[in-house]
PDB file of C-alpha atoms in Angstrom:
ATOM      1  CA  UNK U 693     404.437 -71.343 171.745  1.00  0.00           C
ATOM      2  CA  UNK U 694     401.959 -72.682 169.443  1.00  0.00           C
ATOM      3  CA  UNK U 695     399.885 -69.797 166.836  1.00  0.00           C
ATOM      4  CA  UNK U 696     396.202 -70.247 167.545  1.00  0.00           C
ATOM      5  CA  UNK U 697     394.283 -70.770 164.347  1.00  0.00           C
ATOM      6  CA  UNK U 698     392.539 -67.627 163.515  1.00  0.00           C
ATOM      7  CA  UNK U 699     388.493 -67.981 164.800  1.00  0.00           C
ATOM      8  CA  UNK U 700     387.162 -69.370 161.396  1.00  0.00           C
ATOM      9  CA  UNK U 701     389.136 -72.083 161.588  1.00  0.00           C
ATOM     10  CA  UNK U 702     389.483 -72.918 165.356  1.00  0.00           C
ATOM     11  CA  UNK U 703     388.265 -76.291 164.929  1.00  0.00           C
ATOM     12  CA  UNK U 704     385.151 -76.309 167.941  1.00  0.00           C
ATOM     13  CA  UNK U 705     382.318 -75.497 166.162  1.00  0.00           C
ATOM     14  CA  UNK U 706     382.987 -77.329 162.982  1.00  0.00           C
ATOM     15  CA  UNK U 707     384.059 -80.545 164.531  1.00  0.00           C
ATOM     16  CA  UNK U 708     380.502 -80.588 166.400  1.00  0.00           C
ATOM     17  CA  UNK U 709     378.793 -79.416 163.016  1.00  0.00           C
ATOM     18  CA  UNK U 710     380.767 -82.142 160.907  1.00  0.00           C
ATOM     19  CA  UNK U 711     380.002 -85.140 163.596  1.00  0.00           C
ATOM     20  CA  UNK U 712     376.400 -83.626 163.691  1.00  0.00           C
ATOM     21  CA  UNK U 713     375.602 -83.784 159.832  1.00  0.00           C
ATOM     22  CA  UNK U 714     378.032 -86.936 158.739  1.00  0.00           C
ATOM     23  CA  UNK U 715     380.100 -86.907 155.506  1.00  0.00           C
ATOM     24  CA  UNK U 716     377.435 -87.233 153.099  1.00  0.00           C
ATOM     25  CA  UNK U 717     377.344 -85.227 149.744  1.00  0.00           C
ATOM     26  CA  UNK U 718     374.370 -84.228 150.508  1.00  0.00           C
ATOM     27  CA  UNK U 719     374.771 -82.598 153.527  1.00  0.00           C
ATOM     28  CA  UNK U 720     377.053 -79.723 152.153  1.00  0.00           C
ATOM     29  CA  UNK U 721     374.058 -76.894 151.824  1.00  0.00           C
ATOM     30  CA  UNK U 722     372.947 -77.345 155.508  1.00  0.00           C
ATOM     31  CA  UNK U 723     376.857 -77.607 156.263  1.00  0.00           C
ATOM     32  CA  UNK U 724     377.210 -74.021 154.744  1.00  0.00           C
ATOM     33  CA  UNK U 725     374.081 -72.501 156.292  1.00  0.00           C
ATOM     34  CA  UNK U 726     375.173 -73.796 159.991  1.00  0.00           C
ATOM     35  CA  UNK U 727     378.409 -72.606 159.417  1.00  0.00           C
ATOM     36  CA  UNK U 728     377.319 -69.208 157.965  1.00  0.00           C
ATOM     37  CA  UNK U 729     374.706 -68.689 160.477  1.00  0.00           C
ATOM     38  CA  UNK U 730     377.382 -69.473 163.505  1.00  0.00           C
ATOM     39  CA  UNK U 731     380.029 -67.194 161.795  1.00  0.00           C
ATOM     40  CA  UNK U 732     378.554 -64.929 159.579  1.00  0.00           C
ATOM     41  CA  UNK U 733     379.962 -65.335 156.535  1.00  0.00           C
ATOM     42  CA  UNK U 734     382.121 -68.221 154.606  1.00  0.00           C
ATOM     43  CA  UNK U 735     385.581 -67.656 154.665  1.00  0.00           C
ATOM     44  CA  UNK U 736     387.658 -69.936 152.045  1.00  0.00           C
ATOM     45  CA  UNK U 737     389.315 -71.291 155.151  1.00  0.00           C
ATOM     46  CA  UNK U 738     385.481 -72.603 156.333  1.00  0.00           C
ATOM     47  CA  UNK U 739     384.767 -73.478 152.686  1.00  0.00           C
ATOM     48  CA  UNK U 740     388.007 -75.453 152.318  1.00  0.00           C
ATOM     49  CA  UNK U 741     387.767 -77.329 155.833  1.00  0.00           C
ATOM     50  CA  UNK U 742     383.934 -78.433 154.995  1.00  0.00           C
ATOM     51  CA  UNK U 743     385.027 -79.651 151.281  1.00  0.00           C
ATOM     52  CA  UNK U 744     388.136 -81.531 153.124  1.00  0.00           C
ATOM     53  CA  UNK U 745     385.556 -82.992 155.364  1.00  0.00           C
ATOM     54  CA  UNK U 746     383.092 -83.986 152.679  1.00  0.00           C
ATOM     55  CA  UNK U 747     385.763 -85.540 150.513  1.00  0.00           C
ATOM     56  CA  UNK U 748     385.039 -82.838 147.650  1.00  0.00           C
ATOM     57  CA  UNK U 749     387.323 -80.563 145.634  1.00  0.00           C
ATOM     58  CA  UNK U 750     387.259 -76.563 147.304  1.00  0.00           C
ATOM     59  CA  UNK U 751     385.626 -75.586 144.112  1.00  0.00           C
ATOM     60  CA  UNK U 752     382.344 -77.740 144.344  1.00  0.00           C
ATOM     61  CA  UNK U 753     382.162 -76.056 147.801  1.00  0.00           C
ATOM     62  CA  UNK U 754     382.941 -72.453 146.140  1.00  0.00           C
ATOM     63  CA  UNK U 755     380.621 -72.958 143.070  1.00  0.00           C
ATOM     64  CA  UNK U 756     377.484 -73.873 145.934  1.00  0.00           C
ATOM     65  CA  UNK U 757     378.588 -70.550 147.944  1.00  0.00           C
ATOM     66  CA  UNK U 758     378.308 -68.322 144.780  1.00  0.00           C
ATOM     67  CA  UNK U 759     375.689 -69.821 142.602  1.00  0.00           C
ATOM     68  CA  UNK U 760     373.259 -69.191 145.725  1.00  0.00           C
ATOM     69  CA  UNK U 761     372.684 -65.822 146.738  1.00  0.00           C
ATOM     70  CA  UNK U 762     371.932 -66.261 149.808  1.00  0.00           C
ATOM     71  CA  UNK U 763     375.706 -67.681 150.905  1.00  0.00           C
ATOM     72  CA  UNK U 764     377.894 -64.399 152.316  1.00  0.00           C
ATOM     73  CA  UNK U 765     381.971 -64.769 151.318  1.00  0.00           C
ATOM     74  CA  UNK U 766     382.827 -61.312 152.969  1.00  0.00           C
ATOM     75  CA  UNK U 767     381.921 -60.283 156.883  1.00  0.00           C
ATOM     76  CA  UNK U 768     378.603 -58.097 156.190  1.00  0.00           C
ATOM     77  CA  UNK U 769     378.123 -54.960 158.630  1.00  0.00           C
ATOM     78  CA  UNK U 770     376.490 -55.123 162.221  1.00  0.00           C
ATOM     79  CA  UNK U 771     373.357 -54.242 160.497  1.00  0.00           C
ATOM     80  CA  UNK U 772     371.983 -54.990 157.039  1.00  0.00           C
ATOM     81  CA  UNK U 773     369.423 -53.098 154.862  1.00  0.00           C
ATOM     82  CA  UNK U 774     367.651 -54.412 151.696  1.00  0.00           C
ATOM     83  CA  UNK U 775     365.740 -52.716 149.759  1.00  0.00           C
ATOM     84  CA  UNK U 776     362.450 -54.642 148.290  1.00  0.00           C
ATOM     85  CA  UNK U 777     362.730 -55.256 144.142  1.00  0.00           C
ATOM     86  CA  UNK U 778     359.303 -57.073 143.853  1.00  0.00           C
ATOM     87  CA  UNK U 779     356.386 -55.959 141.702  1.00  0.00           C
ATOM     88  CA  UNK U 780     354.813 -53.326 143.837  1.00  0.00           C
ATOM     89  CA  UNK U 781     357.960 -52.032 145.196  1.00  0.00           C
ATOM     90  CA  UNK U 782     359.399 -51.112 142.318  1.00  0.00           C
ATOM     91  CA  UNK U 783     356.691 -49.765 140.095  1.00  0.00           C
ATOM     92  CA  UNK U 784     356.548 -47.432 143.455  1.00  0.00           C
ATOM     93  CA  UNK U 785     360.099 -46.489 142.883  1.00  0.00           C
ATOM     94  CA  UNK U 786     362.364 -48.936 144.760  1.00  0.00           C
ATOM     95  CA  UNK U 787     365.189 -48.914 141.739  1.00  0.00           C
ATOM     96  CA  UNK U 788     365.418 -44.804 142.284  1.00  0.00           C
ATOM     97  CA  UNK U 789     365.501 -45.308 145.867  1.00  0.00           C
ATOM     98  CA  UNK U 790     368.367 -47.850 145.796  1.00  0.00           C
ATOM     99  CA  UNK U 791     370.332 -46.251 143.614  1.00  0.00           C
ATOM    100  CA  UNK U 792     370.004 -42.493 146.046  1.00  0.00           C
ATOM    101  CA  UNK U 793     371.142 -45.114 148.788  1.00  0.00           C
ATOM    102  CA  UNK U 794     374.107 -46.211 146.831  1.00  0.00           C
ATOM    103  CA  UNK U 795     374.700 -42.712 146.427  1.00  0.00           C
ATOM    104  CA  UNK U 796     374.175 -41.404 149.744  1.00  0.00           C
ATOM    105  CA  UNK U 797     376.007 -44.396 151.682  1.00  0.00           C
ATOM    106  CA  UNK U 798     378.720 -44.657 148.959  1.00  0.00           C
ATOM    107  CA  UNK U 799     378.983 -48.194 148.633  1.00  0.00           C
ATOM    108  CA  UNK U 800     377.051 -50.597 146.147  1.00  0.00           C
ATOM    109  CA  UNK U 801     374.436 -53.265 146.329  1.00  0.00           C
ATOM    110  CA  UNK U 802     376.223 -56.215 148.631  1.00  0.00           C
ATOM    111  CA  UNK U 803     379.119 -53.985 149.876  1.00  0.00           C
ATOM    112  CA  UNK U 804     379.112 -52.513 153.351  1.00  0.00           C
ATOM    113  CA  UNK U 805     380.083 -49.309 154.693  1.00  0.00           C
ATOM    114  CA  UNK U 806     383.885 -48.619 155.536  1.00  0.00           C
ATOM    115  CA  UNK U 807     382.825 -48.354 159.154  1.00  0.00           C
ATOM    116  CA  UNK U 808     381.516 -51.558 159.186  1.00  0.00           C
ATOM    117  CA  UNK U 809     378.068 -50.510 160.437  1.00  0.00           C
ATOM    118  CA  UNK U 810     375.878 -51.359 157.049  1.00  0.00           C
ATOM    119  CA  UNK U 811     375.834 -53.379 154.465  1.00  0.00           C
ATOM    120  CA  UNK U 812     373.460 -53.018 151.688  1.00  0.00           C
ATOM    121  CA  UNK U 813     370.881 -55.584 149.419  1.00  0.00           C
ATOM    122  CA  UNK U 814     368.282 -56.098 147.845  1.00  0.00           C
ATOM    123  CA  UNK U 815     365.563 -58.883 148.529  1.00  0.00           C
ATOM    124  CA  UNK U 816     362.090 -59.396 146.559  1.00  0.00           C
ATOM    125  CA  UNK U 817     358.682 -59.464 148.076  1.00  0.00           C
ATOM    126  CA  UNK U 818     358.547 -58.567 151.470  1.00  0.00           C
ATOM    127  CA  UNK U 819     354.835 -59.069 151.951  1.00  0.00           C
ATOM    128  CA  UNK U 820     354.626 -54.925 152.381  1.00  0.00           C
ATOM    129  CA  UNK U 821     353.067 -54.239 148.864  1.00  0.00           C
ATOM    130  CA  UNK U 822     350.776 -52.023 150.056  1.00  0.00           C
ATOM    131  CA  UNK U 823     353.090 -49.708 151.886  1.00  0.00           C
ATOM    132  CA  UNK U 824     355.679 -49.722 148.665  1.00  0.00           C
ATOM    133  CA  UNK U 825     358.619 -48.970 147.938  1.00  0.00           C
ATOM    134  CA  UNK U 826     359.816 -51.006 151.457  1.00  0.00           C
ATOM    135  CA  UNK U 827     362.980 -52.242 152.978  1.00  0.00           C
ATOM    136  CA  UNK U 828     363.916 -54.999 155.833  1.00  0.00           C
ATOM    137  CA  UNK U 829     366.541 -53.783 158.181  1.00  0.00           C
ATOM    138  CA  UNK U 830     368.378 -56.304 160.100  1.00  0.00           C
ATOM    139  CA  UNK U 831     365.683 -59.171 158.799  1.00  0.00           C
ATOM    140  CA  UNK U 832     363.769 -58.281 161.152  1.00  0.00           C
ATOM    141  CA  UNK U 833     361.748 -54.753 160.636  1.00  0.00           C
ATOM    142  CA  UNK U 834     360.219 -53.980 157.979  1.00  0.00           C
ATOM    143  CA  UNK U 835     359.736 -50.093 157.002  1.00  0.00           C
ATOM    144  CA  UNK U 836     357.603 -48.633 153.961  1.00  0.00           C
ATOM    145  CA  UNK U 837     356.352 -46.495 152.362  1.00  0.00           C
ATOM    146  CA  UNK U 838     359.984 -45.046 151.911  1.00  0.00           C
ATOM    147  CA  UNK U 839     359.130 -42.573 149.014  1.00  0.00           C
ATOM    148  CA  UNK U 840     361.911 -40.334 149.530  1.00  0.00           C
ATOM    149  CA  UNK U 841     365.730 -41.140 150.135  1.00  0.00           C
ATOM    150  CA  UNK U 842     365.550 -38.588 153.688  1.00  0.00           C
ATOM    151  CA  UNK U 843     362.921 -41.022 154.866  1.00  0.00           C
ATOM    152  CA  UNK U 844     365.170 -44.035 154.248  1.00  0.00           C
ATOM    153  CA  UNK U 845     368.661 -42.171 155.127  1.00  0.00           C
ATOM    154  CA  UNK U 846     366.774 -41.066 158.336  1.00  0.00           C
ATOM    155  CA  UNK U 847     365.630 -44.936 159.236  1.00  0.00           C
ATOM    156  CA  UNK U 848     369.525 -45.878 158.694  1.00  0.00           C
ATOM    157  CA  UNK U 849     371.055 -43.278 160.516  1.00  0.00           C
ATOM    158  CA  UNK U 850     368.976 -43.722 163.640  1.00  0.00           C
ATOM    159  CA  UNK U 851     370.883 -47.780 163.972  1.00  0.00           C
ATOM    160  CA  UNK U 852     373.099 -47.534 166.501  1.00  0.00           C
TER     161      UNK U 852
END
């Protein structure tokens, strides 16, 4: 009985991204984001399979995942919450309240909770300087003024 490949890997997906995008060089960073976008992270597995594909060694492929920030190695949590550093945001107190989250959450900035359900960041200018310090939960919604770690713990407890 043949041992199905686990999901990174199973071969779908990437086959359609590879044939989509070629075997150009130049077409590893838009390789990585359609692959991190369909599975949420880059495992080495994905990495490896994409630098097989584009003829490169693994660690071009790893030193492109981890030179950009944006790139995700580990699974993040089912929601994500990142906490504006920009100008406004943190002469309002942003650092304080990142650290109290760190605290109160018990993980640090790009870990996620051991249940899974959070992972925590950090981002710069949201647009929200007027409403500072402010955070983006799930990319999406954007919350300020968060002057107090209860108003923020409150906002992250209510996710389901």
């Amino acid at each position: 009985m043949p041992i199905s490949a686990p999901p990174d890997t199973q071969p779908d997906f990437l086959d359609r991204l590879f044939e989509a995008h070629g075997t150009s060089r130049s077409s590893l960073i838009p390789l990585l984001h359609a692959a991190q976008h369909h599975y949420g992270h880059l495992s080495p597995q994905i990495q490896d399979r994409i630098a097989r594909h584009l003829d490169v060694p693994s660690s071009t492929v790893y030193g492109v995942v981890t030179f950009y920030s944006f790139f995700k190695t580990e699974p993040s949590g089912r929601h994500t919450a990142n906490v504006c550093l920009g100008t406004a945001c943190y002469v309002k107190g942003s650092d304080r309240l990142l650290k109290d989250l760190e605290e109160q959450l018990g993980i640090k900035v790009g870990e996620t909770t051991a249940d899974g359900r959070l992972t925590l960041g950090t981002c710069r200018c949201i647009g929200l300087c007027d409403q500072a310090p402010a955070m983006i939960v799930d990319e999406e919604h954007v919350h300020g003024p968060l002057e107090t770690k209860t108003a923020a713990i409150d906002l992250l407890e209510g996710l389901d």
